[in-house]
mmCIF file of C-alpha atoms in Angstrom:
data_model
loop_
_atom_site.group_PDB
_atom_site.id
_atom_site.type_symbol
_atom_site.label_atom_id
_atom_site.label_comp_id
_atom_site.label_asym_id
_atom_site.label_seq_id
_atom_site.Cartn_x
_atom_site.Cartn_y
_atom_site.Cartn_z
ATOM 1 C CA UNK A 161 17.872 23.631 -35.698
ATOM 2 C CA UNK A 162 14.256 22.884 -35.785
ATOM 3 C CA UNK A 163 14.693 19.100 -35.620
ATOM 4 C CA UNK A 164 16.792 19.584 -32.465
ATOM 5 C CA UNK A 165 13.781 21.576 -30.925
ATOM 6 C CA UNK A 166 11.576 18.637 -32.101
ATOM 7 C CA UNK A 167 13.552 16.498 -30.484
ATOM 8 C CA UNK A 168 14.729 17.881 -27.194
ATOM 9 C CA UNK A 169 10.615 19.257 -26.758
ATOM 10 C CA UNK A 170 9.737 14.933 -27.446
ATOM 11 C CA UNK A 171 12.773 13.462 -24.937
ATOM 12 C CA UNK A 172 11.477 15.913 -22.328
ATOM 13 C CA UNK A 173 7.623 14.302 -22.709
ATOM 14 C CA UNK A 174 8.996 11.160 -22.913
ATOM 15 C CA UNK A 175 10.728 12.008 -19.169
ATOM 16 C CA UNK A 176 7.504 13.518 -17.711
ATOM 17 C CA UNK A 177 5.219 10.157 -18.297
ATOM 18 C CA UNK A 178 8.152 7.576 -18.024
ATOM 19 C CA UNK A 179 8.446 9.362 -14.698
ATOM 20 C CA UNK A 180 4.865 8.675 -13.774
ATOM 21 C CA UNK A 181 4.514 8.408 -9.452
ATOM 22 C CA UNK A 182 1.527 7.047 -8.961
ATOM 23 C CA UNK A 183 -0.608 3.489 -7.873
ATOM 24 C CA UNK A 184 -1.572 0.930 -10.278
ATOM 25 C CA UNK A 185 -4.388 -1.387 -10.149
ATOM 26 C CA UNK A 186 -4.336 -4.599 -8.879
ATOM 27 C CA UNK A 187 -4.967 -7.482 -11.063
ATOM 28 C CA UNK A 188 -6.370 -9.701 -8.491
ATOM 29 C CA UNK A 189 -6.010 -13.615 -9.273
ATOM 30 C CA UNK A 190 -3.230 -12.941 -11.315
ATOM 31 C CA UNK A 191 -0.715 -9.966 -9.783
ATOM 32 C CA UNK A 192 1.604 -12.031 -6.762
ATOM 33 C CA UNK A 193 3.438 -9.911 -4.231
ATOM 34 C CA UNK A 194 6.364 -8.519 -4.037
ATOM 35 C CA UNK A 195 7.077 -9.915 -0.121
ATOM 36 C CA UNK A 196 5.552 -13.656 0.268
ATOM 37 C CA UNK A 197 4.903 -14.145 -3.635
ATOM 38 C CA UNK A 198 1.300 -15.549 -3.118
ATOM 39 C CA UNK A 199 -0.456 -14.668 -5.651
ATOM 40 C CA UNK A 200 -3.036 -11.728 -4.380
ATOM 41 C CA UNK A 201 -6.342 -12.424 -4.674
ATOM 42 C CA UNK A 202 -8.168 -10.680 -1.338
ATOM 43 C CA UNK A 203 -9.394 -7.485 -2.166
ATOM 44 C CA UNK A 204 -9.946 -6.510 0.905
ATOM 45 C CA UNK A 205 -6.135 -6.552 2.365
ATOM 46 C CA UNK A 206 -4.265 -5.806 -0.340
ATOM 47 C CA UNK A 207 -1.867 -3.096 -0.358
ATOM 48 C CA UNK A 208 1.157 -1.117 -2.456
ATOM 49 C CA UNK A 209 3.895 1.067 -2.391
ATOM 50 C CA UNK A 210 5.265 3.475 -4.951
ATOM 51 C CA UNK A 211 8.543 4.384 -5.408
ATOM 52 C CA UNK A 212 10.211 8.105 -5.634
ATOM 53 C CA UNK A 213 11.097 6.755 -9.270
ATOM 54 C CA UNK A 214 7.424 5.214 -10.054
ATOM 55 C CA UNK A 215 8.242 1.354 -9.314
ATOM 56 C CA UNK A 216 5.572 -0.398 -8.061
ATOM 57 C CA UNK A 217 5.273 -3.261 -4.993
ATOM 58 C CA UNK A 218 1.974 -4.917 -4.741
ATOM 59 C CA UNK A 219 1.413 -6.895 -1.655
ATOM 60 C CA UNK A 220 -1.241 -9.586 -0.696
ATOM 61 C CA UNK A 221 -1.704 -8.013 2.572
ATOM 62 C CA UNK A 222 -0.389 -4.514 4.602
ATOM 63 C CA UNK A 223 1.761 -7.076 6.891
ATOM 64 C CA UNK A 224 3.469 -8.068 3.686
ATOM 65 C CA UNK A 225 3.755 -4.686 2.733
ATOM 66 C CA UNK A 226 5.417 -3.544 6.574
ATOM 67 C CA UNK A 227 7.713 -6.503 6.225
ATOM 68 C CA UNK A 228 8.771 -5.573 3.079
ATOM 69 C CA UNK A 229 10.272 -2.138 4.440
ATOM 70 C CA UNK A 230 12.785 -3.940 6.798
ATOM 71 C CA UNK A 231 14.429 -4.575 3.360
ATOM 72 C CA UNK A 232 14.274 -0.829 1.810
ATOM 73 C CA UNK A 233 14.619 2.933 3.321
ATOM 74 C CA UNK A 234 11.184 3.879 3.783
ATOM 75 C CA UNK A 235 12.761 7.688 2.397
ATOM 76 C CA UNK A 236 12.677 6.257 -1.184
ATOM 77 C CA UNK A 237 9.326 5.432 -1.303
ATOM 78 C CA UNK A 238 6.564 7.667 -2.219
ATOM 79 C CA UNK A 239 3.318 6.231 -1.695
ATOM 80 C CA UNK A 240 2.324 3.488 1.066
ATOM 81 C CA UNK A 241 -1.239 2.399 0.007
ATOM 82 C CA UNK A 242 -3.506 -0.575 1.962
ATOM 83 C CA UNK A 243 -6.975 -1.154 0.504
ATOM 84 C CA UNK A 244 -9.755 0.121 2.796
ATOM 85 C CA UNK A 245 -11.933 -2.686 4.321
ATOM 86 C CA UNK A 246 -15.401 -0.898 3.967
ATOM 87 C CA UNK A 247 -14.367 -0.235 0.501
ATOM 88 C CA UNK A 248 -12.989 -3.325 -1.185
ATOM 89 C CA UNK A 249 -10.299 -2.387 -3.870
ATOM 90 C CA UNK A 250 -10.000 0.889 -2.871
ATOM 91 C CA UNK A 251 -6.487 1.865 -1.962
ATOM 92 C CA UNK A 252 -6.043 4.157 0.479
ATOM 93 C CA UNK A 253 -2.954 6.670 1.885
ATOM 94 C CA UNK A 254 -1.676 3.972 4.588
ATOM 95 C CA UNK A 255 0.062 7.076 6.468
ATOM 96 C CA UNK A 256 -3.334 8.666 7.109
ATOM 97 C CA UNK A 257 -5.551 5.273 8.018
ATOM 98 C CA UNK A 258 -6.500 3.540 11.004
ATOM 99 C CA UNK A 259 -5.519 0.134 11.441
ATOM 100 C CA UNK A 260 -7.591 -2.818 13.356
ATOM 101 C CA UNK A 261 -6.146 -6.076 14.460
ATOM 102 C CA UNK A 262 -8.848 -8.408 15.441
ATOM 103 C CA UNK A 263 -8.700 -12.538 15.497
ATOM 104 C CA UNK A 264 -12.562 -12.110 14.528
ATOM 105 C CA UNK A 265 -11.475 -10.473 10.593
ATOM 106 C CA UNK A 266 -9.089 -12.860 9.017
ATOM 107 C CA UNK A 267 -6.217 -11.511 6.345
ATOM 108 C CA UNK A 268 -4.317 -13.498 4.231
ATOM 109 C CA UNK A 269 -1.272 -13.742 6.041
ATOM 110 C CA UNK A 270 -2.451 -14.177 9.354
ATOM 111 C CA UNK A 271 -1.726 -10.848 11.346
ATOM 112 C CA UNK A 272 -5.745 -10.129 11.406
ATOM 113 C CA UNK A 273 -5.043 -6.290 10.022
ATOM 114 C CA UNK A 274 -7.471 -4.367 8.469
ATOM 115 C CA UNK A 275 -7.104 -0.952 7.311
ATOM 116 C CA UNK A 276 -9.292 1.828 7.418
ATOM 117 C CA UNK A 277 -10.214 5.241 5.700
ATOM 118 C CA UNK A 278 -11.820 6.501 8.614
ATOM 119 C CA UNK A 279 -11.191 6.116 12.010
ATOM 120 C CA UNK A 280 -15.035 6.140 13.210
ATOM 121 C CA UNK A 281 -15.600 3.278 10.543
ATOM 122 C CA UNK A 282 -12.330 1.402 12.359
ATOM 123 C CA UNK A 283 -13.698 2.458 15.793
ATOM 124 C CA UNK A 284 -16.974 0.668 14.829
ATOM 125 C CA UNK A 285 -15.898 -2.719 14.010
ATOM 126 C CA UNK A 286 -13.369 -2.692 16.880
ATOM 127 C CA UNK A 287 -16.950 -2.404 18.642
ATOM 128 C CA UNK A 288 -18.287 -5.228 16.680
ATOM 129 C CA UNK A 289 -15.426 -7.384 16.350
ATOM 130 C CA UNK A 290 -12.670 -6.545 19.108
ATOM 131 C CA UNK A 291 -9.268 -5.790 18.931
ATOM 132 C CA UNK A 292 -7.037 -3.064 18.825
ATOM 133 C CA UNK A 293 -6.626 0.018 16.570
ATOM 134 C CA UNK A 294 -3.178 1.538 15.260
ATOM 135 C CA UNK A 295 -2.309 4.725 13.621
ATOM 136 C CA UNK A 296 0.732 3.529 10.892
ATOM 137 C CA UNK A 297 3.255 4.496 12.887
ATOM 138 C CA UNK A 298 2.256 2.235 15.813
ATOM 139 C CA UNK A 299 1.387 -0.258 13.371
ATOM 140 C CA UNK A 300 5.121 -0.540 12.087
ATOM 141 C CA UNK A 301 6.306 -0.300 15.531
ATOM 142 C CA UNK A 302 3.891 -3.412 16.597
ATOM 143 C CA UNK A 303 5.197 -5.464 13.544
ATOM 144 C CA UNK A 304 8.666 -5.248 13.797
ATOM 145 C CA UNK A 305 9.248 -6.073 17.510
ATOM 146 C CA UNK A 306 7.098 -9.173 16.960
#
């Protein structure tokens, strides 16, 4: 009786952190994404998703990441995470930042996206640089009629 206790008290541990939602680091230079396959090396543009179930997508750039949906329903994914340009390798909720597209900041795939943390600091290089700013929603909507 007590080894069954043991047992059943160890299989339910082994659930909880096999079971693990959350992002993983990118291992820039040697990580490729999940979309295009290139291997990611810009830490600026990178970005992820999560699964419900913990999987993990890494992407060499948010466009790669959007593109990537068309393929999946969006309602099994947990996390959608773009790295924040002002903070290089920092991923951020992509469902809360503000994106920029603007020919004047290059990405790896060529959509000139940037994503931001905070709007002001997005508002601010649109300033500098030009373009046009996007909340995620408006972002997917942009990419997939295009």
């Amino acid at each position: 009786m007590e080894a069954l206790k043991y047992n059943s008290i160890l299989i339910v541990f082994i659930l909880l952190f096999n079971c693990n939602v959350g992002p993983q680091a990118i291992n820039y230079g040697t990580d490729g994404c999940h979309y295009c396959k290139m291997t990611i090396v810009d830490r600026v543009h990178a970005a992820e998703i999560v699964s419900k179930k913990g999987k993990v997508y890494k992407f060499d750039a948010t466009e790669c990441m959007v593109n990537f949906l068309r393929e999946f329903e969006p309602l099994e994914m947990e996390l959608f995470l773009s790295n924040n340009y002002t903070a290089p390798e920092t991923l951020i909720d992509a469902t809360k930042a503000t994106f920029l597209i603007s020919e004047n900041i290059p990405s790896p795939m060529g959509a000139y996206l940037s994503a931001f943390k905070h709007k002001k600091d997005a508002e601010r290089f649109k300033t500098e640089k030009g373009g046009v700013l996007y909340t995620w929603n408006e972002l997917q909507a942009h990419l997939n009629k295009n």
